[in-house]
């Protein structure tokens, strides 16, 4: 059981996971965000090599074939993937690594790491109506794309049972605080486990 953890936050599009992840790393310097690669175009207000590493589809597939990614997924005809090196870079600095990924990527990580080394969260919107409202407010998609994302969101939410912690995002700040408290709780459990183990070895 490692002291550094793989933290996974997943949610349907529009439920707030990216905002939550950014707030978490700003509040807890022991947590490092894993920046993913993607083949989709850069959006307004996004920064290259900060939000994502933006590459062409051919380049992404080439990297995937070279086992560059620890997990990858295809969403809305675009590819997303997390570099293997991100985990080692974080662990070597004594930091947890935070993944902002969907259920597909989460399943891949669970197959490659011990259950006790992962803290996974699924973030649910308060309601489908509220999710639609958030998608409209952020103004990235037209009505056809919003309906497509809502349809996919229903499918994605069926996977919440695969996660250890399920949180309803009524308030971004409260959700962030809840995630941080759970991480602290998991850290405390690890300390207790190690103390008990050392006593048994005496």
PDB file of C-alpha atoms in Angstrom:
ATOM      1  CA  UNK A   1       0.000   0.000   0.000  1.00  0.00           C
ATOM      2  CA  UNK A   2       1.614   3.246  -1.161  1.00  0.00           C
ATOM      3  CA  UNK A   3       1.396   6.485   0.808  1.00  0.00           C
ATOM      4  CA  UNK A   4       0.975   8.341  -2.503  1.00  0.00           C
ATOM      5  CA  UNK A   5      -2.435   7.736  -4.007  1.00  0.00           C
ATOM      6  CA  UNK A   6      -4.038   7.754  -7.425  1.00  0.00           C
ATOM      7  CA  UNK A   7      -7.066  10.024  -7.089  1.00  0.00           C
ATOM      8  CA  UNK A   8      -9.721   9.707  -9.779  1.00  0.00           C
ATOM      9  CA  UNK A   9     -12.567  12.152 -10.314  1.00  0.00           C
ATOM     10  CA  UNK A  10     -15.177  11.273 -12.931  1.00  0.00           C
ATOM     11  CA  UNK A  11     -18.524  12.755 -13.868  1.00  0.00           C
ATOM     12  CA  UNK A  12     -20.807  13.266 -16.854  1.00  0.00           C
ATOM     13  CA  UNK A  13     -19.916  16.274 -18.990  1.00  0.00           C
ATOM     14  CA  UNK A  14     -21.109  19.476 -17.333  1.00  0.00           C
ATOM     15  CA  UNK A  15     -21.233  18.138 -13.771  1.00  0.00           C
ATOM     16  CA  UNK A  16     -18.186  20.206 -12.767  1.00  0.00           C
ATOM     17  CA  UNK A  17     -15.287  17.761 -12.417  1.00  0.00           C
ATOM     18  CA  UNK A  18     -12.682  19.932 -14.173  1.00  0.00           C
ATOM     19  CA  UNK A  19     -13.496  22.951 -11.984  1.00  0.00           C
ATOM     20  CA  UNK A  20     -13.413  20.708  -8.920  1.00  0.00           C
ATOM     21  CA  UNK A  21     -10.010  19.277  -9.898  1.00  0.00           C
ATOM     22  CA  UNK A  22      -8.518  22.738 -10.422  1.00  0.00           C
ATOM     23  CA  UNK A  23      -9.752  23.920  -7.031  1.00  0.00           C
ATOM     24  CA  UNK A  24      -8.409  20.792  -5.331  1.00  0.00           C
ATOM     25  CA  UNK A  25      -4.849  21.262  -6.599  1.00  0.00           C
ATOM     26  CA  UNK A  26      -4.963  24.937  -5.622  1.00  0.00           C
ATOM     27  CA  UNK A  27      -5.997  24.041  -2.074  1.00  0.00           C
ATOM     28  CA  UNK A  28      -3.758  21.008  -1.522  1.00  0.00           C
ATOM     29  CA  UNK A  29      -0.163  21.262  -2.750  1.00  0.00           C
ATOM     30  CA  UNK A  30       0.405  17.556  -2.026  1.00  0.00           C
ATOM     31  CA  UNK A  31      -1.778  16.743  -5.024  1.00  0.00           C
ATOM     32  CA  UNK A  32      -0.519  17.008  -8.610  1.00  0.00           C
ATOM     33  CA  UNK A  33      -2.876  17.088 -11.594  1.00  0.00           C
ATOM     34  CA  UNK A  34      -2.250  14.652 -14.423  1.00  0.00           C
ATOM     35  CA  UNK A  35      -2.442  16.664 -17.649  1.00  0.00           C
ATOM     36  CA  UNK A  36      -3.905  14.582 -20.455  1.00  0.00           C
ATOM     37  CA  UNK A  37      -3.288  14.511 -24.183  1.00  0.00           C
ATOM     38  CA  UNK A  38      -6.244  14.993 -26.519  1.00  0.00           C
ATOM     39  CA  UNK A  39      -6.927  15.027 -30.241  1.00  0.00           C
ATOM     40  CA  UNK A  40      -9.787  17.526 -29.971  1.00  0.00           C
ATOM     41  CA  UNK A  41      -9.388  21.192 -30.934  1.00  0.00           C
ATOM     42  CA  UNK A  42      -8.455  23.679 -28.254  1.00  0.00           C
ATOM     43  CA  UNK A  43     -11.409  25.615 -26.822  1.00  0.00           C
ATOM     44  CA  UNK A  44     -11.672  29.294 -26.045  1.00  0.00           C
ATOM     45  CA  UNK A  45     -10.036  30.115 -22.678  1.00  0.00           C
ATOM     46  CA  UNK A  46      -7.993  26.884 -22.678  1.00  0.00           C
ATOM     47  CA  UNK A  47      -4.190  26.969 -22.550  1.00  0.00           C
ATOM     48  CA  UNK A  48      -1.883  24.574 -24.364  1.00  0.00           C
ATOM     49  CA  UNK A  49       0.193  22.318 -22.084  1.00  0.00           C
ATOM     50  CA  UNK A  50      -1.816  23.540 -19.088  1.00  0.00           C
ATOM     51  CA  UNK A  51      -5.341  22.265 -19.673  1.00  0.00           C
ATOM     52  CA  UNK A  52      -4.304  19.581 -22.169  1.00  0.00           C
ATOM     53  CA  UNK A  53      -1.516  18.653 -24.516  1.00  0.00           C
ATOM     54  CA  UNK A  54      -3.248  19.141 -27.873  1.00  0.00           C
ATOM     55  CA  UNK A  55      -2.064  16.837 -30.665  1.00  0.00           C
ATOM     56  CA  UNK A  56      -3.402  15.651 -34.000  1.00  0.00           C
ATOM     57  CA  UNK A  57      -5.279  12.348 -34.163  1.00  0.00           C
ATOM     58  CA  UNK A  58      -2.432  10.626 -36.026  1.00  0.00           C
ATOM     59  CA  UNK A  59       0.071  11.698 -33.356  1.00  0.00           C
ATOM     60  CA  UNK A  60      -2.219  10.488 -30.568  1.00  0.00           C
ATOM     61  CA  UNK A  61      -2.646   7.058 -32.137  1.00  0.00           C
ATOM     62  CA  UNK A  62       1.114   6.799 -32.647  1.00  0.00           C
ATOM     63  CA  UNK A  63       1.721   7.558 -28.959  1.00  0.00           C
ATOM     64  CA  UNK A  64      -0.926   5.049 -27.914  1.00  0.00           C
ATOM     65  CA  UNK A  65       0.675   2.333 -30.053  1.00  0.00           C
ATOM     66  CA  UNK A  66       3.965   3.037 -28.266  1.00  0.00           C
ATOM     67  CA  UNK A  67       2.262   2.455 -24.850  1.00  0.00           C
ATOM     68  CA  UNK A  68       2.758   6.102 -23.923  1.00  0.00           C
ATOM     69  CA  UNK A  69      -0.586   6.253 -22.091  1.00  0.00           C
ATOM     70  CA  UNK A  70      -1.535   4.577 -18.820  1.00  0.00           C
ATOM     71  CA  UNK A  71      -5.193   5.016 -19.811  1.00  0.00           C
ATOM     72  CA  UNK A  72      -7.029   6.342 -22.843  1.00  0.00           C
ATOM     73  CA  UNK A  73     -10.565   6.742 -24.121  1.00  0.00           C
ATOM     74  CA  UNK A  74     -12.544   7.976 -27.091  1.00  0.00           C
ATOM     75  CA  UNK A  75     -15.304  10.494 -26.341  1.00  0.00           C
ATOM     76  CA  UNK A  76     -17.370  12.301 -29.010  1.00  0.00           C
ATOM     77  CA  UNK A  77     -14.969  11.131 -31.736  1.00  0.00           C
ATOM     78  CA  UNK A  78     -11.935  12.593 -29.941  1.00  0.00           C
ATOM     79  CA  UNK A  79      -9.193  10.735 -28.099  1.00  0.00           C
ATOM     80  CA  UNK A  80      -8.004  11.434 -24.548  1.00  0.00           C
ATOM     81  CA  UNK A  81      -5.083   9.818 -22.746  1.00  0.00           C
ATOM     82  CA  UNK A  82      -2.929  10.136 -19.626  1.00  0.00           C
ATOM     83  CA  UNK A  83       0.862   9.704 -19.968  1.00  0.00           C
ATOM     84  CA  UNK A  84       2.376   6.894 -17.890  1.00  0.00           C
ATOM     85  CA  UNK A  85       5.176   9.196 -16.736  1.00  0.00           C
ATOM     86  CA  UNK A  86       2.750  11.481 -14.864  1.00  0.00           C
ATOM     87  CA  UNK A  87       2.333   8.942 -12.073  1.00  0.00           C
ATOM     88  CA  UNK A  88       6.056   8.394 -11.520  1.00  0.00           C
ATOM     89  CA  UNK A  89       6.741  12.143 -11.669  1.00  0.00           C
ATOM     90  CA  UNK A  90       4.173  12.798  -8.937  1.00  0.00           C
ATOM     91  CA  UNK A  91       5.150   9.842  -6.723  1.00  0.00           C
ATOM     92  CA  UNK A  92       8.854  10.707  -6.944  1.00  0.00           C
ATOM     93  CA  UNK A  93       7.972  14.109  -5.493  1.00  0.00           C
ATOM     94  CA  UNK A  94       5.927  12.522  -2.714  1.00  0.00           C
ATOM     95  CA  UNK A  95       2.630  13.767  -4.154  1.00  0.00           C
ATOM     96  CA  UNK A  96      -0.723  12.184  -4.918  1.00  0.00           C
ATOM     97  CA  UNK A  97      -1.704  12.191  -8.602  1.00  0.00           C
ATOM     98  CA  UNK A  98      -5.154  13.461  -9.608  1.00  0.00           C
ATOM     99  CA  UNK A  99      -6.888  12.190 -12.746  1.00  0.00           C
ATOM    100  CA  UNK A 100      -9.755  14.114 -14.363  1.00  0.00           C
ATOM    101  CA  UNK A 101     -11.017  11.194 -16.482  1.00  0.00           C
ATOM    102  CA  UNK A 102     -14.182   9.302 -17.389  1.00  0.00           C
ATOM    103  CA  UNK A 103     -15.310   5.837 -16.303  1.00  0.00           C
ATOM    104  CA  UNK A 104     -13.447   4.162 -19.179  1.00  0.00           C
ATOM    105  CA  UNK A 105     -10.088   5.510 -17.993  1.00  0.00           C
ATOM    106  CA  UNK A 106     -10.963   4.770 -14.372  1.00  0.00           C
ATOM    107  CA  UNK A 107     -11.576   1.108 -15.201  1.00  0.00           C
ATOM    108  CA  UNK A 108      -8.212   0.886 -16.945  1.00  0.00           C
ATOM    109  CA  UNK A 109      -6.396   2.292 -13.913  1.00  0.00           C
ATOM    110  CA  UNK A 110      -8.194  -0.110 -11.569  1.00  0.00           C
ATOM    111  CA  UNK A 111      -6.852  -3.025 -13.618  1.00  0.00           C
ATOM    112  CA  UNK A 112      -3.271  -1.770 -13.305  1.00  0.00           C
ATOM    113  CA  UNK A 113      -3.080  -0.693  -9.655  1.00  0.00           C
ATOM    114  CA  UNK A 114      -4.072  -2.095  -6.288  1.00  0.00           C
ATOM    115  CA  UNK A 115      -7.476  -1.121  -4.957  1.00  0.00           C
ATOM    116  CA  UNK A 116      -5.883   0.383  -1.823  1.00  0.00           C
ATOM    117  CA  UNK A 117      -3.734   2.697  -3.956  1.00  0.00           C
ATOM    118  CA  UNK A 118      -6.765   4.348  -5.575  1.00  0.00           C
ATOM    119  CA  UNK A 119      -9.259   6.876  -4.195  1.00  0.00           C
ATOM    120  CA  UNK A 120     -12.028   7.288  -6.747  1.00  0.00           C
ATOM    121  CA  UNK A 121     -14.936   9.724  -6.821  1.00  0.00           C
ATOM    122  CA  UNK A 122     -17.955   9.994  -9.087  1.00  0.00           C
ATOM    123  CA  UNK A 123     -19.547  13.438  -9.184  1.00  0.00           C
ATOM    124  CA  UNK A 124     -23.265  13.555  -9.908  1.00  0.00           C
ATOM    125  CA  UNK A 125     -25.263  16.649 -10.894  1.00  0.00           C
ATOM    126  CA  UNK A 126     -28.243  17.530  -8.634  1.00  0.00           C
ATOM    127  CA  UNK A 127     -30.605  16.622 -11.497  1.00  0.00           C
ATOM    128  CA  UNK A 128     -30.745  16.155 -15.259  1.00  0.00           C
ATOM    129  CA  UNK A 129     -32.484  19.536 -15.496  1.00  0.00           C
ATOM    130  CA  UNK A 130     -29.628  21.228 -13.644  1.00  0.00           C
ATOM    131  CA  UNK A 131     -27.061  19.449 -15.816  1.00  0.00           C
ATOM    132  CA  UNK A 132     -28.755  20.757 -18.967  1.00  0.00           C
ATOM    133  CA  UNK A 133     -28.791  24.256 -17.474  1.00  0.00           C
ATOM    134  CA  UNK A 134     -25.043  24.095 -16.746  1.00  0.00           C
ATOM    135  CA  UNK A 135     -24.279  22.917 -20.278  1.00  0.00           C
ATOM    136  CA  UNK A 136     -26.273  25.824 -21.707  1.00  0.00           C
ATOM    137  CA  UNK A 137     -24.681  28.391 -19.365  1.00  0.00           C
ATOM    138  CA  UNK A 138     -21.107  27.430 -20.234  1.00  0.00           C
ATOM    139  CA  UNK A 139     -21.936  28.174 -23.881  1.00  0.00           C
ATOM    140  CA  UNK A 140     -19.549  25.719 -25.536  1.00  0.00           C
ATOM    141  CA  UNK A 141     -22.093  23.645 -27.473  1.00  0.00           C
ATOM    142  CA  UNK A 142     -25.078  24.186 -29.711  1.00  0.00           C
ATOM    143  CA  UNK A 143     -28.453  22.566 -28.959  1.00  0.00           C
ATOM    144  CA  UNK A 144     -27.668  19.414 -30.941  1.00  0.00           C
ATOM    145  CA  UNK A 145     -24.390  18.913 -29.040  1.00  0.00           C
ATOM    146  CA  UNK A 146     -26.079  19.606 -25.699  1.00  0.00           C
ATOM    147  CA  UNK A 147     -28.689  16.924 -26.387  1.00  0.00           C
ATOM    148  CA  UNK A 148     -25.922  14.534 -27.407  1.00  0.00           C
ATOM    149  CA  UNK A 149     -24.026  15.202 -24.184  1.00  0.00           C
ATOM    150  CA  UNK A 150     -27.173  14.759 -22.094  1.00  0.00           C
ATOM    151  CA  UNK A 151     -27.825  11.409 -23.736  1.00  0.00           C
ATOM    152  CA  UNK A 152     -24.262  10.299 -23.022  1.00  0.00           C
ATOM    153  CA  UNK A 153     -24.507  11.645 -19.443  1.00  0.00           C
ATOM    154  CA  UNK A 154     -27.329   9.214 -18.659  1.00  0.00           C
ATOM    155  CA  UNK A 155     -25.153   6.322 -19.848  1.00  0.00           C
ATOM    156  CA  UNK A 156     -22.136   7.592 -17.882  1.00  0.00           C
ATOM    157  CA  UNK A 157     -24.113   7.964 -14.654  1.00  0.00           C
ATOM    158  CA  UNK A 158     -24.892   4.249 -14.726  1.00  0.00           C
ATOM    159  CA  UNK A 159     -21.224   3.693 -13.815  1.00  0.00           C
ATOM    160  CA  UNK A 160     -21.316   5.562 -10.487  1.00  0.00           C
ATOM    161  CA  UNK A 161     -21.649   2.243  -8.612  1.00  0.00           C
ATOM    162  CA  UNK A 162     -18.085   1.364  -9.683  1.00  0.00           C
ATOM    163  CA  UNK A 163     -16.667   4.172  -7.513  1.00  0.00           C
ATOM    164  CA  UNK A 164     -15.892   4.166  -3.805  1.00  0.00           C
ATOM    165  CA  UNK A 165     -17.217   7.671  -3.196  1.00  0.00           C
ATOM    166  CA  UNK A 166     -20.260   9.254  -4.846  1.00  0.00           C
ATOM    167  CA  UNK A 167     -20.901  12.974  -4.341  1.00  0.00           C
ATOM    168  CA  UNK A 168     -23.751  15.182  -5.568  1.00  0.00           C
ATOM    169  CA  UNK A 169     -22.384  18.519  -6.750  1.00  0.00           C
ATOM    170  CA  UNK A 170     -24.934  21.016  -5.405  1.00  0.00           C
ATOM    171  CA  UNK A 171     -22.149  23.474  -4.599  1.00  0.00           C
ATOM    172  CA  UNK A 172     -18.674  23.443  -6.161  1.00  0.00           C
ATOM    173  CA  UNK A 173     -16.943  24.751  -3.028  1.00  0.00           C
ATOM    174  CA  UNK A 174     -18.708  22.283  -0.732  1.00  0.00           C
ATOM    175  CA  UNK A 175     -17.943  19.395  -3.073  1.00  0.00           C
ATOM    176  CA  UNK A 176     -14.268  20.379  -3.130  1.00  0.00           C
ATOM    177  CA  UNK A 177     -14.192  20.490   0.679  1.00  0.00           C
ATOM    178  CA  UNK A 178     -15.843  17.063   0.851  1.00  0.00           C
ATOM    179  CA  UNK A 179     -13.294  15.566  -1.551  1.00  0.00           C
ATOM    180  CA  UNK A 180     -10.385  17.036   0.440  1.00  0.00           C
ATOM    181  CA  UNK A 181     -11.811  15.718   3.723  1.00  0.00           C
ATOM    182  CA  UNK A 182     -12.174  12.233   2.262  1.00  0.00           C
ATOM    183  CA  UNK A 183      -8.568  12.327   1.035  1.00  0.00           C
ATOM    184  CA  UNK A 184      -7.441  13.342   4.534  1.00  0.00           C
ATOM    185  CA  UNK A 185      -9.512  10.477   5.940  1.00  0.00           C
ATOM    186  CA  UNK A 186      -7.831   8.012   3.569  1.00  0.00           C
ATOM    187  CA  UNK A 187      -4.396   9.362   4.584  1.00  0.00           C
ATOM    188  CA  UNK A 188      -5.291   8.864   8.251  1.00  0.00           C
ATOM    189  CA  UNK A 189      -6.418   5.305   7.601  1.00  0.00           C
ATOM    190  CA  UNK A 190      -3.057   4.589   5.965  1.00  0.00           C
ATOM    191  CA  UNK A 191      -1.165   5.942   8.987  1.00  0.00           C
ATOM    192  CA  UNK A 192      -3.248   3.773  11.334  1.00  0.00           C
ATOM    193  CA  UNK A 193      -2.721   0.731   9.120  1.00  0.00           C
ATOM    194  CA  UNK A 194       1.061   1.214   9.124  1.00  0.00           C
ATOM    195  CA  UNK A 195       1.164   1.666  12.900  1.00  0.00           C
ATOM    196  CA  UNK A 196      -0.871  -1.500  13.472  1.00  0.00           C
ATOM    197  CA  UNK A 197       1.330  -3.397  11.037  1.00  0.00           C
ATOM    198  CA  UNK A 198       4.541  -2.244  12.779  1.00  0.00           C
ATOM    199  CA  UNK A 199       3.169  -3.294  16.185  1.00  0.00           C
ATOM    200  CA  UNK A 200       2.310  -6.770  14.883  1.00  0.00           C
ATOM    201  CA  UNK A 201       5.870  -7.187  13.592  1.00  0.00           C
ATOM    202  CA  UNK A 202       7.360  -6.539  17.069  1.00  0.00           C
TER     203      UNK A 202
END
